[in-house]
Coordinates of C-alpha atoms in Angstrom, one line a residue:
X1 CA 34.6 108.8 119.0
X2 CA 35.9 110.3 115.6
X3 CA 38.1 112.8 117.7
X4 CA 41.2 109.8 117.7
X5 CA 40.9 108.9 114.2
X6 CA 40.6 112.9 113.6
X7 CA 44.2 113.4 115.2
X8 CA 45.9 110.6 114.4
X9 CA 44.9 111.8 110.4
X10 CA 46.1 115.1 111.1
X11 CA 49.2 114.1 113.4
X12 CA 50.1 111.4 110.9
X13 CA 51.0 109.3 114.0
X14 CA 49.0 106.6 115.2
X15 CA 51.3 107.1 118.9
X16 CA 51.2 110.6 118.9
X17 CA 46.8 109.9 118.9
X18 CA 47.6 107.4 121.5
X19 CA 49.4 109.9 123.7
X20 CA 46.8 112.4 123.3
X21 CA 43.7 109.9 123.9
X22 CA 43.7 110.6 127.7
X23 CA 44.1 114.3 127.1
X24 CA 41.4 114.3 124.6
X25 CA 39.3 111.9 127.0
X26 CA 40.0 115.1 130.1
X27 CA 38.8 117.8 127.7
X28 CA 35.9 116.0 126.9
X29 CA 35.0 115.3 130.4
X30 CA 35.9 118.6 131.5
X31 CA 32.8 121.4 131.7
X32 CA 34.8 123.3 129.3
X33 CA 36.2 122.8 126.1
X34 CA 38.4 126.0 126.0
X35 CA 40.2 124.7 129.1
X36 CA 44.2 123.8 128.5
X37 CA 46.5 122.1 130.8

């Protein structure tokens, strides 16, 4: 679970990580990691 932390360090935004944490969570649970969108 280091991924949030990970973005919201290189985002700077703690809302921005937020935002992302069900995208993150989709590309995780998606078969592949290269998928986008």
């Amino acid at each position: 679970m280091a991924t949030l932390p990970l973005v919201s360090v290189i985002l700077g935004t703690r809302p921005a990580a937020i935002e992302l944490a069900p995208v993150i969570q989709a590309l995780r649970a998606s078969p592949h990691l290269h998928t986008k969108g």
